[in-house]
Each structure stands twice: as structure tokens, then as C-alpha cells.
C-alpha positions in Angstrom: 8.1 -46.4 -16.5 6.3 -43.2 -15.5 2.9 -41.7 -16.0 0.4 -44.1 -17.4 2.4 -47.3 -17.4 1.2 -50.6 -18.7 1.5 -53.8 -16.7 4.3 -56.1 -17.5 4.0 -59.7 -18.7 4.4 -61.2 -15.3 1.7 -58.9 -13.8 -0.5 -59.7 -16.8 -0.4 -63.4 -16.2 -0.2 -63.5 -12.4 -2.5 -60.6 -11.5 -4.7 -59.5 -14.4 -5.6 -62.9 -16.0 -6.9 -64.5 -12.8 -8.8 -61.3 -11.9 -10.4 -61.1 -15.3 -11.4 -64.8 -15.2 -13.0 -64.2 -11.7 -14.9 -61.2 -13.0 -16.2 -63.1 -16.1 -17.2 -66.0 -13.9 -19.0 -63.7 -11.4 -20.8 -61.9 -14.3 -21.9 -65.3 -15.7 -23.1 -66.4 -12.2 -25.0 -63.2 -11.5 -26.7 -63.1 -14.9 -27.9 -66.7 -14.5 -27.8 -67.2 -18.3 -29.9 -64.2 -19.0 -28.2 -62.5 -22.0 -29.8 -59.1 -21.5 -28.8 -59.1 -17.8 -25.3 -60.2 -18.8 -25.1 -57.3 -21.3 -26.4 -54.8 -18.7 -23.9 -55.9 -16.0 -21.0 -55.7 -18.5 -22.0 -52.2 -19.6 -22.4 -51.0 -16.0 -19.1 -52.5 -15.0 -17.3 -50.9 -18.0 -18.9 -47.5 -17.2 -17.9 -47.7 -13.5 -14.3 -48.6 -14.5 -14.1 -45.6 -16.7 -15.3 -43.4 -13.8 -12.5 -44.8 -11.7 -10.0 -43.7 -14.4 -11.6 -40.4 -15.7 -14.0 -39.6 -12.8 -17.7 -38.8 -13.4 -19.0 -36.4 -16.0 -20.1 -34.0 -13.2 -16.5 -34.0 -11.7 -15.0 -33.4 -15.2 -17.4 -30.5 -15.9 -16.5 -29.0 -12.5 -12.8 -29.2 -13.4 -13.4 -27.8 -16.9 -15.2 -24.8 -15.3 -12.4 -24.3 -12.9 -9.6 -24.5 -15.5 -11.6 -22.3 -17.9 -11.9 -19.6 -15.1 -8.1 -19.9 -14.3 -7.4 -19.3 -17.9 -9.6 -16.3 -18.0 -11.8 -18.0 -20.6 -9.0 -18.3 -23.1 -7.6 -21.3 -24.9 -4.4 -22.6 -23.3 -2.8 -23.1 -26.7 -4.0 -20.4 -29.1 -5.1 -17.7 -26.6 -8.4 -17.1 -28.2 -11.5 -16.4 -26.0 -13.8 -19.4 -25.8 -17.3 -19.9 -24.4 -17.5 -21.8 -21.1 -19.6 -24.6 -22.6 -17.2 -25.3 -25.6 -13.7 -26.0 -24.2 -12.1 -29.5 -24.1 -10.5 -30.6 -20.9 -7.1 -32.2 -21.4 -3.8 -32.8 -19.6 -0.2 -33.0 -20.7 1.2 -36.5 -21.4 2.4 -38.3 -18.2 0.1 -36.3 -16.0 -2.0 -38.2 -13.6 -5.3 -39.0 -15.2 -7.2 -38.7 -12.0 -9.1 -35.5 -11.5 -8.0 -35.3 -7.9 -4.5 -34.3 -9.2 -5.8 -31.0 -10.6 -2.4 -29.7 -11.6 -1.6 -30.1 -15.3 -5.1 -29.9 -16.6 -6.1 -27.2 -19.0 -8.8 -26.3 -21.5 -8.6 -25.7 -25.2 -11.0 -24.4 -27.8 -12.7 -26.7 -30.4 -10.7 -25.1 -33.2 -7.4 -25.8 -31.6 -8.4 -29.3 -30.7 -9.4 -30.0 -34.3 -6.2 -28.4 -35.8 -3.9 -30.3 -33.3 -5.7 -33.6 -34.0 -5.0 -33.3 -37.7 -1.4 -32.3 -37.3 -0.5 -34.6 -34.3 -2.9 -37.6 -34.2 -2.5 -39.8 -31.1 -0.2 -37.3 -29.4 -1.0 -35.7 -26.1 -1.6 -32.0 -26.1 0.8 -29.9 -24.2 0.5 -26.1 -23.8 3.8 -24.3 -24.4 4.3 -23.0 -20.9 6.6 -20.3 -21.9 4.1 -18.8 -24.3 0.9 -19.0 -22.2 -0.8 -15.6 -22.5 -2.6 -15.6 -19.1 0.1 -15.0 -16.6 0.4 -16.7 -13.2 -3.1 -18.3 -13.1 -2.5 -20.4 -16.2 1.0 -21.4 -15.1 -0.6 -22.9 -12.0 -2.7 -25.3 -14.1 
């Protein structure tokens, strides 16, 4: 497996299941039976886990601005100019999802994102490297 690989059955039963049970028990213990506190702790934990995988919104916005600038403000797929506040940040399939591995990330315009989602639902977007219109800077993304 490569890229974003799932855990196998052995890892699921030997590693994840006990970890998940410990986390649930700790949440229950910390909340002391208070349903609102339990809810708040679960939401905070879920949010922080997402940040581990996707990084914080501030870090994503910084990367979006950097990739937008490297692409000279143009969509990586259609080549149209796009405002800096509008683009979507995405990466090709099997690219590391952490923002620290900045290579492979690119920005696309809202129109292209909508068109691609209708044509290819649940498929990762990949810019056609041979047809990128921005020269060397975009190829380095």
C-alpha cells in the first residue's frame, strides 16, 4: 500500500480497538457523567485529530496563498485567472496529506472544482502536468 493506506485487520484489532476503548473510557472518566462536557470533549478531540491530518485553517490558508502565487493566480486545471480568496486547495491522489510536504499541492478555481466534482465524483483531482500553463513555478507544486 502507498499514499493514504488503511490499517489492516490485525492492526485494527490489536492497535486501534484497544486505543479507542481507552479514549472512550478516558472521555467518560473526565466528563464525570456530564453529557454536555462529554459532547464538548468529543468535539474538541475530533477537531484536534482533523488538525493533525489536515493542519490548522491558518496553515491551509498560508499554503493556499503560496500555491496561488506560484501558479501566478491561475487555476491549475483550466488556466483561468482566479481571485486569491476563491481557490480550492487540493493535492493529487497518493500525495502526503500533511501540509509540511508542500510538493504536490495546487489550487483550482471554483468553476473547475464544480465541473470536476460532477464528472468525477469521489476521485482525486490531478492537474495534467504536461499541459500546465504556468511554466516552471507550477511544475514545482
